[in-house]
Each structure stands twice: as structure tokens, then as C-alpha cells.
XYZ file of C-alpha atoms in Angstrom:
332
model
C -62.887 17.388 9.234
C -63.223 14.092 9.990
C -60.677 12.249 12.740
C -59.908 9.224 10.791
C -58.333 11.685 7.575
C -56.603 13.911 9.458
C -53.921 11.276 11.175
C -53.639 10.202 7.289
C -52.196 12.502 6.411
C -50.227 12.648 9.301
C -48.959 9.301 9.099
C -48.159 10.074 5.528
C -46.801 13.548 5.456
C -43.937 11.817 8.504
C -43.326 8.443 5.724
C -42.805 11.477 3.839
C -39.842 13.968 5.582
C -38.687 10.526 6.332
C -37.889 9.373 2.960
C -36.786 13.039 2.027
C -34.066 12.961 5.002
C -32.445 9.832 4.957
C -32.092 11.112 0.570
C -29.916 14.287 1.730
C -28.570 11.715 4.417
C -27.320 9.270 2.080
C -25.009 10.746 0.353
C -22.958 11.696 2.897
C -23.489 7.912 4.652
C -22.145 5.820 0.997
C -18.865 8.534 0.976
C -17.968 7.474 4.093
C -19.863 3.998 3.075
C -18.892 2.855 0.060
C -15.440 5.149 -0.060
C -14.217 3.872 -2.706
C -15.603 2.592 -4.814
C -12.978 3.956 -8.783
C -10.236 4.656 -8.790
C -6.868 7.245 -7.075
C -5.033 8.820 -8.058
C -1.971 9.988 -6.246
C -0.420 12.506 -8.077
C 3.827 12.803 -7.486
C 6.152 16.122 -8.483
C 8.311 13.407 -9.193
C 9.788 12.251 -12.394
C 8.786 8.702 -12.890
C 12.313 6.249 -11.764
C 13.480 9.766 -8.658
C 12.902 9.062 -4.788
C 9.541 10.307 -4.696
C 7.896 7.913 -7.301
C 9.867 4.819 -5.895
C 8.463 5.909 -2.383
C 4.436 6.452 -3.995
C 4.604 3.060 -5.876
C 5.583 1.449 -2.718
C 2.808 2.377 -1.046
C 0.755 2.556 -3.935
C 0.798 -1.544 -4.916
C -0.235 -2.806 -1.283
C -2.474 -0.515 -0.659
C -4.263 -0.685 -4.108
C -5.252 -4.500 -2.991
C -6.445 -3.077 0.809
C -8.848 -0.364 -0.881
C -9.224 -3.194 -3.418
C -9.412 -0.130 -6.317
C -6.596 0.772 -8.525
C -4.555 3.312 -7.728
C -3.254 5.319 -10.620
C 0.892 6.914 -10.392
C 0.311 9.979 -11.512
C 3.712 11.829 -11.926
C 3.750 15.893 -11.897
C 7.848 16.718 -11.537
C 8.787 20.781 -11.705
C 8.929 23.675 -9.379
C 10.057 21.689 -5.874
C 6.710 19.895 -5.738
C 3.989 23.283 -6.567
C 2.718 21.786 -10.120
C 1.856 18.845 -8.143
C 0.630 20.685 -4.677
C -1.652 22.296 -7.014
C -3.336 20.420 -8.782
C -3.956 18.061 -5.688
C -4.368 21.047 -3.743
C -8.071 22.212 -6.391
C -8.622 18.364 -6.349
C -12.042 17.377 -4.246
C -12.617 16.232 -1.174
C -13.734 13.226 -1.801
C -10.908 10.885 -1.397
C -9.725 10.050 -4.492
C -7.122 11.820 -4.306
C -4.111 12.122 -3.603
C -0.510 13.717 -3.866
C 3.180 12.790 -1.841
C 5.164 15.607 -1.264
C 8.943 16.208 -0.030
C 9.279 17.443 3.388
C 10.539 20.879 1.660
C 7.613 21.438 -0.790
C 5.020 21.067 2.330
C 7.731 23.217 4.428
C 10.060 26.283 2.367
C 8.071 26.678 -0.477
C 5.599 28.509 1.538
C 7.951 30.902 3.206
C 10.415 31.666 -0.498
C 7.298 32.044 -2.459
C 6.198 35.102 -2.127
C 2.420 33.649 -4.804
C 1.641 30.213 -3.986
C -0.787 29.370 -6.099
C -2.148 27.860 -3.270
C -3.116 28.105 0.732
C -0.267 24.804 2.432
C -1.618 24.714 6.089
C -5.247 24.729 4.987
C -5.648 23.776 1.748
C -3.971 20.098 2.167
C -4.340 18.337 4.956
C -1.789 16.057 6.326
C -2.129 12.308 6.502
C 1.226 9.345 7.236
C 4.472 10.738 7.184
C 6.517 8.167 4.489
C 10.428 7.460 5.216
C 12.524 9.319 6.770
C 16.089 10.253 5.820
C 18.409 13.214 4.537
C 19.943 14.282 1.935
C 22.725 13.241 -0.671
C 26.166 15.140 -1.438
C 26.857 14.080 -4.223
C 30.331 14.063 -7.345
C 31.270 13.386 -10.226
C 34.192 10.647 -9.263
C 36.295 13.231 -11.906
C 36.723 15.833 -8.907
C 38.806 14.333 -7.391
C 36.798 15.059 -4.091
C 36.019 12.928 -0.614
C 34.798 14.958 1.337
C 32.192 18.480 2.016
C 36.541 19.148 3.125
C 37.633 18.130 -0.606
C 34.985 20.886 -2.157
C 34.893 23.432 0.292
C 38.406 24.057 -0.285
C 38.051 23.749 -3.988
C 35.361 26.425 -4.164
C 37.077 28.926 -1.915
C 40.477 28.262 -4.651
C 38.437 29.223 -7.185
C 35.807 31.132 -6.849
C 32.617 31.491 -9.037
C 34.106 28.222 -11.176
C 31.910 25.453 -9.362
C 28.501 24.955 -9.176
C 26.269 23.119 -8.238
C 23.099 21.433 -8.241
C 19.425 20.653 -6.915
C 16.235 19.714 -8.014
C 15.024 23.415 -7.273
C 14.772 26.449 -5.992
C 13.482 26.273 -2.465
C 14.338 22.360 -2.091
C 15.816 20.696 0.934
C 19.290 20.936 -1.363
C 18.819 24.498 -2.260
C 18.733 24.723 1.503
C 21.565 22.911 2.522
C 24.119 23.678 0.071
C 23.337 27.642 0.965
C 23.927 27.426 3.720
C 27.544 25.143 3.323
C 27.833 28.090 0.879
C 27.117 30.651 3.836
C 29.307 28.963 6.937
C 32.333 28.629 4.604
C 32.263 31.462 2.652
C 32.100 30.219 -0.257
C 30.625 31.391 -4.019
C 29.169 28.603 -5.756
C 26.283 29.276 -8.216
C 22.857 28.226 -8.044
C 21.716 25.694 -11.629
C 18.659 24.261 -10.246
C 17.303 21.172 -12.711
C 12.412 19.831 -13.334
C 13.458 16.333 -12.031
C 16.741 14.260 -9.967
C 16.575 12.001 -12.802
C 18.270 14.958 -15.026
C 20.379 15.746 -12.390
C 21.932 12.305 -11.776
C 22.883 11.812 -15.628
C 24.258 15.498 -15.276
C 26.299 14.667 -12.181
C 27.736 10.922 -14.334
C 28.290 13.045 -16.660
C 30.437 15.779 -16.022
C 28.397 18.787 -16.557
C 27.859 19.745 -13.609
C 30.544 18.304 -10.958
C 28.530 18.736 -7.770
C 25.122 18.445 -5.853
C 22.570 18.228 -3.506
C 19.997 14.605 -4.303
C 17.987 13.199 -2.714
C 18.996 10.488 -0.759
C 17.698 6.784 -2.720
C 18.211 7.560 -6.181
C 21.721 8.050 -6.863
C 22.348 5.214 -4.953
C 23.274 1.913 -7.554
C 25.595 5.231 -9.117
C 27.808 5.491 -6.222
C 27.883 1.751 -5.137
C 29.601 1.331 -9.336
C 31.497 4.357 -8.864
C 29.637 7.053 -11.966
C 29.153 8.901 -8.863
C 30.850 9.740 -4.899
C 28.778 10.273 -1.716
C 30.348 13.495 0.336
C 28.447 13.570 2.635
C 24.730 13.218 4.336
C 22.260 15.652 5.764
C 19.775 13.970 9.231
C 20.279 13.159 12.815
C 21.866 9.317 11.948
C 23.531 7.957 8.916
C 21.334 5.899 6.484
C 20.656 2.184 6.402
C 22.217 2.077 2.529
C 25.400 4.725 3.489
C 26.335 3.413 6.553
C 30.087 3.905 5.375
C 28.993 7.355 5.180
C 29.676 10.157 6.837
C 27.311 12.851 8.116
C 28.011 16.698 7.060
C 27.410 17.289 10.931
C 30.719 14.972 11.740
C 32.541 16.210 8.490
C 31.878 20.340 10.502
C 28.457 22.169 9.129
C 26.076 20.999 11.516
C 22.717 19.559 9.511
C 20.593 17.431 11.802
C 17.205 18.380 10.120
C 14.789 14.891 8.695
C 13.824 15.153 5.841
C 10.222 13.177 4.869
C 7.330 12.177 2.260
C 4.311 12.611 3.183
C 0.931 11.434 1.720
C -2.194 14.170 1.755
C -5.376 15.019 1.136
C -7.067 18.512 -0.268
C -9.081 20.384 2.453
C -13.233 18.393 2.709
C -11.417 14.883 2.274
C -13.748 13.660 5.627
C -11.892 12.220 9.276
C -12.418 8.740 8.143
C -11.326 8.806 5.409
C -7.918 10.153 6.336
C -8.391 8.001 9.290
C -8.581 4.787 6.996
C -5.569 5.977 5.039
C -3.063 6.253 8.033
C -3.945 3.287 9.900
C -3.562 1.341 6.447
C -0.134 3.258 5.201
C 1.518 3.089 8.576
C 0.240 -0.263 8.543
C 2.114 -0.987 5.111
C 5.448 0.963 5.968
C 6.333 -1.682 9.381
C 5.524 -4.597 7.750
C 7.614 -7.528 6.869
C 7.253 -7.104 3.296
C 7.783 -2.849 2.464
C 9.718 -1.975 5.632
C 13.096 -2.937 4.151
C 12.491 -2.270 0.533
C 11.825 1.433 2.419
C 15.808 1.076 3.935
C 17.158 -0.142 1.012
C 16.273 3.198 -0.671
C 18.509 4.419 2.031
C 15.252 5.417 4.367
C 13.876 4.444 8.048
C 10.131 3.680 8.332
C 8.901 6.481 10.722
C 6.825 5.776 14.077
C 3.955 5.758 13.126
C 1.471 8.444 14.329
C -1.987 8.736 13.142
C -2.925 11.793 10.647
C -3.590 14.509 14.177
C 0.059 13.733 14.792
C 1.952 13.520 11.200
C 0.604 17.436 11.219
C 1.393 17.736 14.968
C 5.471 17.367 13.600
C 4.706 19.266 10.690
C 4.729 21.782 12.862
C 7.341 21.420 14.617
C 9.521 20.877 11.673
C 8.795 23.654 9.725
C 10.836 25.516 12.884
C 13.802 24.947 12.131
C 13.565 23.703 7.838
C 11.632 27.888 7.622
C 14.590 29.507 10.034
C 17.297 27.819 8.301
C 15.289 29.148 5.412
C 14.769 32.900 6.372
C 18.700 32.733 7.392
C 20.004 32.210 3.926
C 16.999 34.282 2.274
C 16.284 31.222 0.308
C 14.166 34.291 -1.770
C 16.191 36.016 -3.297
C 18.037 33.377 -4.549
């Protein structure tokens, strides 16, 4: 065969191979380089107006300006975050589905739920922590309760006659009250609610007299005297409830802090995870957003990379899951 013809065929074949390879690589490059190129969905396991929804919007509004794409809040309340987490876990790992979840949904559900429709550790990848705080023990003013001791005294004198509320089986509110019951030998039936706004409405109406809520939702009602704050959990007094003693100060030790976290489905490119972590941390530390977080009775967490946040979750799991096993929430 003519030598020049052979050389021309080699050149053509090399060019064709280069085209094929560049075509195969381009989508992977585009996935990171062009992200985001369409709206992003943020799944939130809270009803509109509840604490999780408030924090989702505090982050989403500036984030969509930075990313130059709309961030659509998709409220999926119920089942202590399982409904929302399941949707996020089964979404494509392409950077267009995010989950904002409370710590209880990530740390407690795997212990008390024998069959989750997803694997929390494998299917949901940590991105960034949003806020940190405890939870609130509140009562209707008609109870006359002013603190934990008042509630305990009444419950002891009236076994089975003081039901309490939380925002769902396996919530941190459920866990905290079961710990109080075990500590003081109380008989208080649990009434789980699908959402915190529903729970708060019934507490204000005295349809249920006492319960644990998130740290933010009841604040306006406490200020207006429609609810009474009996105590908070966590490692410190929180910004909007500086005058409310921690439960630890009242004799019941519960120092573990709760938080919200942003997660993405498995398979999401690391470059997208790192970009989201950087921007979300920057947003929380900003002069515009930090006061808004504190006004919702939470503090801004320290800057952490996505991997550092994942490590902190492992440390928190030891505390929360130990409490969940001790109180035997699985059988409640």
C-alpha cells in the first residue's frame, strides 16, 4: 500500500478518535462547568412558615442571586422528615436537587425506624450546616406553668392526664420529652403532629397544653403572651430567649445542639458540593443574613467544609443516637 495513503489514514483515524473522546468527556466537563443552567429544587420537610421553611428561604434567596438561577422551595412536611428525605435521596445527583433537613431527621430516624426507604448515610451527602440551636419546651398560659419543675409537679400529681406534643415520632422534641419522662418517672402520652405550625396552633388554643417545638416558630407567640417558654435544650441560651433558662440549668441535662443541614443525593459532583458549601457558609456569615438567623433564635455555625460537616455529623450521632436508644423511642 502507498506510504502516503497509510499516513493519511492514520491522521484521519486519530482525528476521529479525538472527536469521539472529546464528545465523551464534554458532558462530564459541562456538568460542572455549566452548573447551574436551570432552576434548583430545595426540598424542605417543613410546612410554609415553620422553622425549617424560614431557614430554607433565608439561604435560598441570596443563593439564587449568587448562582443566577431560581431556587424553588418544595415543602414536603411529615414523618419527621422522611417524606422529604426520600424524595431528595432518589433524585438524580446532578446538583439540581437539594435537601434542607433537621438534625433529628438525619441522626434519629435511622435508629428508631426499622425500614427507611433510603440509606441516610449512603444516599444523602452532607454539604453545609445551617444554624445551630436547641429546641423549646412551651406551655399554654392557662396551665400556670412557669418552668420545668411546674410541669413535672403537675404531671406527677396527674398521671396520664397531661399529654404533650412534638412535631412527629422520632423528632428531637419527642426524644427530649421521653428523656424527661424517664428521668422523673412521668406518665405523659405523646401526641405527634405532622407539622410545627399545626402544633403551635393547638398549643395556643390549649387543645394540647404543653409540648416541644423548634426554636424559632413560637417566638412571636411567646412575646405576645400566647405561649410560655418553660426551658430550652442545648449548650447555651439562645439569642431570642436569653431570659429562658436551659433545661440543664433546671436539673435535666440536655446539652446537645440541633441544626439544619443542606444535603444532596449521592453522585453529585464534588465540585458542586464544594461550591455550595462555600457559598452557604459565606451567606450565613454575611452582615445581611447573620442577624436574620439570630432573630430566629439560632446562632451561625463555624465555617466548615463539606467533609468537616460530615465529620461533625458522625460526632453528633454518638450523642443523639445514644439518647434515642436509652429512651427506646422505637417502641413509642
